[in-house]
Coordinates of N, CA and C in Angstrom, one line a residue:
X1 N -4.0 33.6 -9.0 CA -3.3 33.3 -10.2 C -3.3 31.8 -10.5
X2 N -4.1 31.2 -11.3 CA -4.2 29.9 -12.0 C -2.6 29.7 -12.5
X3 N -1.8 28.2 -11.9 CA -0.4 28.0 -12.6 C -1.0 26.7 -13.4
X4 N -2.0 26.4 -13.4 CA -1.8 25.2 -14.6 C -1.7 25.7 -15.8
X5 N -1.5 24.4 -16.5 CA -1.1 24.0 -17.8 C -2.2 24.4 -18.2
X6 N -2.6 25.1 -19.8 CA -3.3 25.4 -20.7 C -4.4 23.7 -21.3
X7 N -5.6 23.9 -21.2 CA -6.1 22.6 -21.1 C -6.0 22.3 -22.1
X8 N -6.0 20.9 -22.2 CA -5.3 20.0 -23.5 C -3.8 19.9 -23.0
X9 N -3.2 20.3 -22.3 CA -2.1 20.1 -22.6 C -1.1 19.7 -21.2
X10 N -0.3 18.9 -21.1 CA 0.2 19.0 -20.0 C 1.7 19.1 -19.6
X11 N 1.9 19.2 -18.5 CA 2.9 20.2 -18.1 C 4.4 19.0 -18.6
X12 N 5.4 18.9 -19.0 CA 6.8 18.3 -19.1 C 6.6 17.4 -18.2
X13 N 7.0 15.9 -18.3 CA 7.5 15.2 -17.3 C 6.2 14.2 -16.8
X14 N 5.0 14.8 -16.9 CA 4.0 14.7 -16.1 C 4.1 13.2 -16.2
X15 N 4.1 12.4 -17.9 CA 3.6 11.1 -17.5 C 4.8 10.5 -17.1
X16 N 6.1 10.9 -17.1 CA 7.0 10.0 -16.3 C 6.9 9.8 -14.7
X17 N 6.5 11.0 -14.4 CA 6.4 11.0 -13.2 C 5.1 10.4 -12.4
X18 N 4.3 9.9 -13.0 CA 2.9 9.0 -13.2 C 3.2 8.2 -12.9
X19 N 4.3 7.3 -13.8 CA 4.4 6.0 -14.3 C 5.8 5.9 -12.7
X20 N 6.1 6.7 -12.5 CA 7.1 6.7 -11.1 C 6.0 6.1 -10.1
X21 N 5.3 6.4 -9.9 CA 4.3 7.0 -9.1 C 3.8 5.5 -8.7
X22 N 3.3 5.2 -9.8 CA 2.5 3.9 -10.0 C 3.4 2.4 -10.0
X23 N 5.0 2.7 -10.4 CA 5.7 1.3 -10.2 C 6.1 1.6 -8.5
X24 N 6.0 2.4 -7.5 CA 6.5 2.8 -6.3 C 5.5 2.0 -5.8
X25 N 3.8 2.3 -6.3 CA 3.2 2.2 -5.3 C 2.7 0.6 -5.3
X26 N 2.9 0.0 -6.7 CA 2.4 -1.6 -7.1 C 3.7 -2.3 -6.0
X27 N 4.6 -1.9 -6.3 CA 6.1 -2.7 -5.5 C 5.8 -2.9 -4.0
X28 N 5.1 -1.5 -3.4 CA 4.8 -1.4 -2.1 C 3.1 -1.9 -1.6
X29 N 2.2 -2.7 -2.5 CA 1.1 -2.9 -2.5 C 1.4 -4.5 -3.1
X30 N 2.6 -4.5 -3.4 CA 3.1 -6.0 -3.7 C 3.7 -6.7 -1.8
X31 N 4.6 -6.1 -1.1 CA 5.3 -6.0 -0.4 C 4.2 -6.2 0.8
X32 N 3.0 -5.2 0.7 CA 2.0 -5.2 1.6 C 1.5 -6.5 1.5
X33 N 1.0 -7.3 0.6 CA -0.1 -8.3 0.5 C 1.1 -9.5 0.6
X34 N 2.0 -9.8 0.3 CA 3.3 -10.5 0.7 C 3.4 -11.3 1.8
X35 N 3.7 -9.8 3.0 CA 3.5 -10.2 4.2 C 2.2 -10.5 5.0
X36 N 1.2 -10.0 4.4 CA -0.4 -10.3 4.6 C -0.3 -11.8 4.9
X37 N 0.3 -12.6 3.2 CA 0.1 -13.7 2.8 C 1.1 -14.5 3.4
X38 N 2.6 -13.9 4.2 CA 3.2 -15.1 5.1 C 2.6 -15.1 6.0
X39 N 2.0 -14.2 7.1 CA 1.8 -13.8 8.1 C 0.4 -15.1 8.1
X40 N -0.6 -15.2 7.4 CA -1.6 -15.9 7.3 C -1.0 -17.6 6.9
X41 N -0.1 -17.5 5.9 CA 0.8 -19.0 5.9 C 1.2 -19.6 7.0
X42 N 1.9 -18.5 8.2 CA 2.5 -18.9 9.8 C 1.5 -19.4 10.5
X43 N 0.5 -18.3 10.3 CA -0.6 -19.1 11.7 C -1.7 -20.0 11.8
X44 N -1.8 -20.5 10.2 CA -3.1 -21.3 9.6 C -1.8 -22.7 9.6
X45 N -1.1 -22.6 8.8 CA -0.3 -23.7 8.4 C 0.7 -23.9 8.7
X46 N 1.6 -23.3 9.7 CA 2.2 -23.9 10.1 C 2.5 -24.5 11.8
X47 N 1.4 -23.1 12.2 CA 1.2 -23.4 13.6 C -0.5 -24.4 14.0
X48 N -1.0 -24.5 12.7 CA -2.6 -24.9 12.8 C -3.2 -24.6 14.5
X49 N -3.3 -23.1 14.5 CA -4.1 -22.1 15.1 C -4.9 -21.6 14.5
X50 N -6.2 -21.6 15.1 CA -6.7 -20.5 14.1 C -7.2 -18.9 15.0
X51 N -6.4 -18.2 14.7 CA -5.9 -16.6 15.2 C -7.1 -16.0 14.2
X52 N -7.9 -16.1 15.7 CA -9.4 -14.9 14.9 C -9.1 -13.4 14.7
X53 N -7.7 -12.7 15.4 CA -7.2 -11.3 15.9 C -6.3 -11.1 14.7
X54 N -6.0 -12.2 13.6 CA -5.4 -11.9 12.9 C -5.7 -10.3 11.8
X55 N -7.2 -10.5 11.7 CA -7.6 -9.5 10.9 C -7.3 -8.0 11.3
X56 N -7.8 -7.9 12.6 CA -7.6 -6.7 13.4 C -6.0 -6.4 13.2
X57 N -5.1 -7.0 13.3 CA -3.6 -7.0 13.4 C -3.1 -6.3 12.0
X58 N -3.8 -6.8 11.0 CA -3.8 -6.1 9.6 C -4.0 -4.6 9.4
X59 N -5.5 -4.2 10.4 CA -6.0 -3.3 10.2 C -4.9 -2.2 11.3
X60 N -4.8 -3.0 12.3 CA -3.5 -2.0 13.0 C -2.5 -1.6 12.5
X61 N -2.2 -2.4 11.7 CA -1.0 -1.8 11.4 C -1.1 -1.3 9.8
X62 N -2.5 -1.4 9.3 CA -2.1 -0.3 8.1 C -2.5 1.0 9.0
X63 N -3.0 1.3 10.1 CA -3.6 2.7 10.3 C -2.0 3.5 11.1
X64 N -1.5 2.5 11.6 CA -0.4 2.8 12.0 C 0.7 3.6 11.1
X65 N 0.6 3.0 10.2 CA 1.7 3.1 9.0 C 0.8 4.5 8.4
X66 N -0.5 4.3 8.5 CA -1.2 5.5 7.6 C -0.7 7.3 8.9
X67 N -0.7 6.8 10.1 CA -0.2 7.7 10.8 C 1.3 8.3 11.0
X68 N 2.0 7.3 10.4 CA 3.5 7.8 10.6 C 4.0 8.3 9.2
X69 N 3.3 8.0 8.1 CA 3.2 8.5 6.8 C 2.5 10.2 6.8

């Protein structure tokens, strides 16, 4: 049994719930690159280290976050 919407047409709500969708995920992809961007401010400039592991640290913890999601 096909429940979609008749083409051309779409179902109530749909683009509000889009536009939800998309201010949730910019806020949280704002929030991401943020802390990217203090986290790299701390260890370049203020500690003048240069933390080669920094990258990997990045990658840890988005897979992390992709796992508990």
């Amino acid at each position: 049994m096909d429940l979609r919407p008749p083409a051309g047409r779409d179902a109530p709500g749909d683009e509000v719930e889009l536009l939800e969708y998309a201010i949730v995920g910019g806020i949280l992809y704002g929030i991401f690159f943020t802390l990217v961007g203090l986290g790299l401010n701390l260890i370049f400039g203020v500690m003048r280290i240069i933390n080669l592991a920094h990258g990997q640290f990045i990658v840890l913890g988005g897979y992390l976050a992709w796992l508990v999601s």
